[in-house]
Amino acid sequence: MLTSLFLLSALFSSAWSCPSHDNYQSHPHLGRRQVRVDVGREPKDWTYDVSADWATIKPEYHLCQSGRHQSPINVVGKDLSTHHKPNFEGYKNVAHPGNFFNWQFAPAWTPHRAEGDVKKLPSFTFDGHEVYNIGWHIHSPSEHLIDGKRSRAEIHMVHVTEEEHEAAVIGIRLAVGPTESDFIKQLGPMIHFNDTAQLEGLQVNLRLAIDEVGGVEEFWTYKGSLTTPPCSEGLRWFLPKKELIVSEQQMVEILAASRFSHRVEQQVWLHDINL
Ligand SMILES: *[C@@H]1O[C@H](CO)[C@@H](O)[C@H](O)[C@H]1NC(C)=O
Ligand SMILES: [Zn+2]
């Protein structure tokens, strides 16, 4: 017992000693290897059981109830958008190192970056703005519905402006099909919702996800919000028409690592779908 405790603490202290990507790369023993570090977790003050009533938790969550264009929504009977067309040239076909973890509900990943280095991240442009990918996370089942249909899961790719304000999210619905997803495959084993470990240094090519949904050529778009408290507004959502196809085995692995995590559907009001 004592020995194993000692070993454990030695393991963790060596991992803790190289928290940032730069130190980690130059580590004499670990080199570029991936390291699992237990980062613990901060308990959340909200749950999905009461997602229709988050504004009652504290005043800072008032937008969850009073917002004018809250997410997610059900997109019903809408043609595809011809406005706000995104351009993905800035999503280079290369892998970025980042941290793979579970956001307490489903797998998630954030790229390594130095403070203020947002412009080195994969980016896309729309309406003359450039926005940068600061990571993704999965919800299960999907949050958005298309003509009332819910998918088994949805990936949210979160993008910020150069000033690091959240500005755009791509909501990619996942579905089982005849082929594996290379985007999902590169992640390796999923991290379970009860697992507080973080895999540091996992290389992820985000372009694969964009390519696997047809380059987001066909999409719906609307003005929405964060789908978790504080439900902040002012985000543009892009919902690719094409679902990201994963194999049955990949879907089972994603679902096994996830727990119920969709916010109740919001009323369409000032969302300006496709406008
Ligand atoms: C997850 O963790 C909780 C709290 O420790 C535990 O009660 C539960 O059994 C765990 N669930 C699974 C599926 O491991
Ligand atoms: Zn989300």
XYZ file of C-alpha atoms and ligand atoms in Angstrom:
290
model
C 0.000 0.000 0.000
C 2.707 2.433 1.026
C 4.790 1.508 -2.005
C 1.929 1.965 -4.393
C 1.039 5.297 -2.781
C 4.622 6.416 -3.191
C 4.638 5.334 -6.818
C 1.385 7.136 -7.466
C 2.587 10.372 -5.953
C 5.830 10.134 -7.923
C 3.841 9.635 -11.079
C 1.575 12.583 -10.424
C 4.347 14.906 -9.334
C 6.280 14.271 -12.530
C 3.157 14.911 -14.543
C 2.315 18.042 -12.549
C 5.813 19.374 -13.031
C 5.166 19.900 -16.718
C 1.722 21.427 -17.007
C 2.192 23.576 -20.067
C 2.810 22.303 -23.521
C 6.216 23.936 -23.899
C 7.651 22.505 -20.684
C 6.067 19.238 -21.506
C 7.692 19.012 -24.924
C 11.117 19.726 -23.563
C 10.779 17.298 -20.654
C 13.933 15.149 -20.685
C 12.187 11.845 -19.916
C 8.662 12.208 -21.167
C 9.531 13.814 -24.487
C 6.397 14.221 -26.591
C 4.619 11.261 -25.033
C 1.059 11.686 -23.928
C 0.596 11.969 -20.179
C -2.503 11.302 -18.134
C -2.910 13.764 -15.299
C -5.687 13.774 -12.738
C -7.086 17.300 -12.838
C -10.025 16.675 -10.511
C -13.179 18.599 -11.271
C -15.190 21.562 -10.144
C -18.732 20.569 -9.307
C -21.339 22.391 -11.400
C -24.260 24.192 -9.724
C -26.730 23.115 -12.415
C -27.964 19.786 -13.781
C -29.706 18.632 -16.937
C -32.674 17.357 -14.859
C -33.832 20.960 -14.475
C -32.570 22.537 -17.702
C -35.939 24.275 -18.239
C -35.398 26.218 -15.015
C -31.720 27.196 -14.805
C -32.551 30.875 -14.244
C -33.849 30.026 -10.760
C -30.382 28.845 -9.630
C -28.845 32.316 -9.403
C -29.354 35.800 -10.892
C -26.329 35.426 -13.196
C -28.274 32.749 -15.094
C -31.233 35.056 -15.924
C -30.661 34.819 -19.685
C -31.464 31.094 -19.548
C -35.064 32.246 -18.977
C -35.256 35.805 -20.368
C -32.975 35.496 -23.415
C -34.283 36.429 -26.846
C -32.429 33.852 -28.884
C -31.567 30.857 -26.741
C -30.148 27.536 -27.901
C -30.713 24.743 -28.756
C -33.702 24.853 -31.089
C -35.692 22.619 -33.383
C -35.145 23.722 -37.002
C -38.441 22.960 -38.730
C -39.250 23.191 -42.420
C -36.316 25.400 -43.335
C -34.392 25.385 -46.585
C -30.623 25.581 -46.265
C -28.958 28.923 -45.673
C -27.582 31.009 -48.513
C -26.312 33.674 -46.071
C -23.340 33.803 -43.654
C -21.444 31.238 -45.718
C -18.397 29.997 -43.769
C -14.984 29.655 -45.403
C -12.769 26.949 -43.911
C -9.450 27.750 -45.607
C -8.010 28.510 -42.172
C -8.795 24.976 -40.980
C -5.455 23.500 -42.021
C -5.167 19.781 -42.519
C -2.754 19.321 -39.606
C -2.976 17.973 -36.073
C -2.731 20.207 -33.007
C -1.679 18.944 -29.575
C -4.290 19.406 -26.885
C -5.920 18.001 -23.770
C -8.493 15.242 -24.061
C -10.839 14.914 -21.083
C -14.486 14.517 -20.128
C -16.420 17.682 -19.274
C -18.427 15.589 -16.731
C -20.976 14.675 -19.369
C -19.101 13.560 -22.487
C -15.677 13.616 -24.133
C -14.051 16.986 -24.855
C -10.772 18.396 -26.128
C -9.028 21.765 -25.973
C -5.932 22.708 -27.976
C -2.726 23.707 -26.230
C -1.980 27.368 -26.700
C 0.050 30.065 -25.070
C -1.755 33.096 -23.655
C -2.926 35.370 -26.450
C -2.012 32.884 -29.148
C -5.505 32.366 -30.388
C -4.543 33.255 -33.971
C -2.468 30.098 -34.325
C -5.570 27.911 -33.968
C -7.681 26.547 -36.842
C -10.051 29.265 -37.966
C -12.918 29.987 -40.324
C -14.432 33.200 -41.601
C -18.035 34.332 -42.082
C -19.497 37.795 -42.699
C -15.941 39.187 -42.703
C -15.104 37.879 -39.185
C -12.396 35.366 -38.445
C -13.053 33.010 -35.524
C -10.705 30.488 -33.924
C -11.396 26.998 -32.591
C -10.732 26.797 -28.838
C -11.961 23.232 -28.545
C -14.935 20.937 -28.793
C -17.150 18.848 -26.564
C -19.869 16.301 -27.127
C -23.506 16.260 -25.935
C -25.612 13.141 -25.823
C -28.214 12.947 -27.220
C -27.969 15.848 -29.670
C -29.157 19.270 -28.530
C -30.433 20.494 -31.896
C -33.320 18.876 -33.664
C -33.917 19.007 -37.402
C -37.603 18.700 -38.295
C -38.142 17.227 -34.851
C -35.493 14.550 -35.230
C -32.853 14.177 -32.533
C -29.521 12.462 -33.229
C -27.693 10.256 -30.740
C -24.962 12.842 -30.132
C -23.703 16.270 -31.203
C -20.225 17.804 -31.243
C -19.925 21.516 -30.484
C -16.891 23.178 -32.023
C -16.492 26.437 -30.129
C -14.917 29.483 -31.771
C -13.788 32.819 -30.394
C -12.799 36.155 -31.903
C -9.240 37.438 -31.797
C -10.259 39.182 -28.535
C -11.336 35.747 -27.270
C -15.075 36.417 -27.117
C -17.203 33.388 -27.889
C -18.593 34.083 -31.348
C -19.572 30.958 -33.266
C -20.335 27.300 -32.668
C -20.586 24.534 -35.235
C -23.080 21.939 -34.037
C -22.265 18.669 -35.775
C -24.792 15.877 -35.297
C -23.441 12.328 -35.138
C -25.093 9.318 -36.740
C -24.230 5.666 -37.257
C -23.352 4.682 -40.814
C -21.410 2.121 -42.794
C -17.996 3.746 -42.308
C -15.754 4.736 -39.428
C -15.031 8.387 -38.719
C -11.324 9.243 -39.014
C -11.972 12.263 -36.821
C -13.243 10.057 -33.974
C -10.669 7.345 -34.667
C -7.709 9.661 -34.004
C -8.930 10.184 -30.404
C -8.236 6.621 -29.276
C -10.028 5.329 -26.154
C -12.735 7.670 -24.841
C -12.564 9.161 -21.327
C -15.582 8.226 -19.194
C -17.807 10.843 -17.544
C -16.666 9.693 -14.107
C -12.979 9.874 -15.002
C -11.261 13.073 -13.822
C -8.079 12.348 -15.777
C -6.889 14.462 -18.648
C -4.781 13.096 -21.482
C -2.270 15.810 -22.274
C -0.671 16.099 -25.680
C -3.251 14.293 -27.789
C -2.810 15.346 -31.426
C -6.133 16.101 -33.098
C -6.729 17.169 -36.696
C -9.920 19.254 -36.565
C -10.121 19.554 -40.336
C -11.205 15.918 -40.508
C -14.483 16.763 -38.790
C -15.171 19.601 -41.226
C -14.391 17.381 -44.226
C -16.551 14.563 -42.861
C -19.595 16.850 -42.921
C -18.970 17.911 -46.509
C -17.012 21.057 -45.675
C -20.188 22.584 -44.122
C -21.261 23.540 -47.664
C -24.900 22.887 -46.726
C -26.041 24.278 -43.404
C -28.599 26.129 -41.356
C -27.495 29.117 -39.294
C -29.080 31.268 -36.602
C -28.371 33.691 -33.766
C -28.193 31.721 -30.537
C -26.605 31.250 -27.138
C -24.445 28.984 -25.037
C -26.491 25.888 -24.203
C -25.191 25.787 -20.617
C -25.443 28.444 -17.883
C -25.022 31.398 -18.037
C -26.683 30.930 -21.496
C -24.874 34.012 -22.894
C -26.204 35.243 -26.234
C -24.550 36.745 -29.301
C -23.259 33.509 -30.804
C -23.811 32.445 -34.379
C -24.655 28.774 -34.749
C -23.857 26.749 -37.829
C -25.627 23.416 -38.182
C -24.242 21.327 -41.064
C -26.923 19.422 -42.923
C -24.704 16.368 -43.198
C -24.314 14.324 -40.046
C -20.849 13.074 -39.102
C -20.947 9.351 -39.784
C -19.384 7.041 -37.212
C -19.344 3.255 -37.062
C -21.672 1.438 -34.695
C -18.680 0.580 -32.484
C -17.530 4.225 -32.384
C -21.034 5.384 -31.446
C -21.244 2.804 -28.656
C -17.888 3.982 -27.286
C -18.960 7.635 -27.374
C -22.290 6.898 -25.712
C -20.662 4.687 -23.056
C -18.388 7.592 -22.074
C -21.272 10.092 -21.999
C -24.314 10.865 -19.900
C -27.564 12.675 -20.599
C -26.582 16.204 -21.630
C -29.096 18.012 -23.814
C -30.760 21.230 -22.732
C -34.496 21.356 -23.255
C -35.490 22.780 -26.672
C -35.877 26.581 -26.673
C -38.683 28.591 -28.262
C -37.759 30.125 -31.610
C -38.121 33.891 -31.248
C -35.487 36.334 -32.533
C -33.156 33.659 -33.882
C -33.347 34.839 -37.514
C -32.824 31.319 -38.859
C -30.827 31.553 -42.129
C -31.443 35.334 -42.346
C -19.865 7.428 -11.152
O -19.430 8.007 -9.914
C -20.428 8.031 -8.918
C -19.903 8.814 -7.745
O -18.659 8.353 -7.344
C -20.808 6.595 -8.562
O -21.810 6.599 -7.582
C -21.317 5.901 -9.830
O -21.580 4.540 -9.557
C -20.312 6.005 -10.954
N -20.973 5.502 -12.169
C -20.367 4.718 -13.037
C -21.205 4.278 -14.190
O -19.208 4.376 -12.939
Zn -22.142 22.439 -26.077
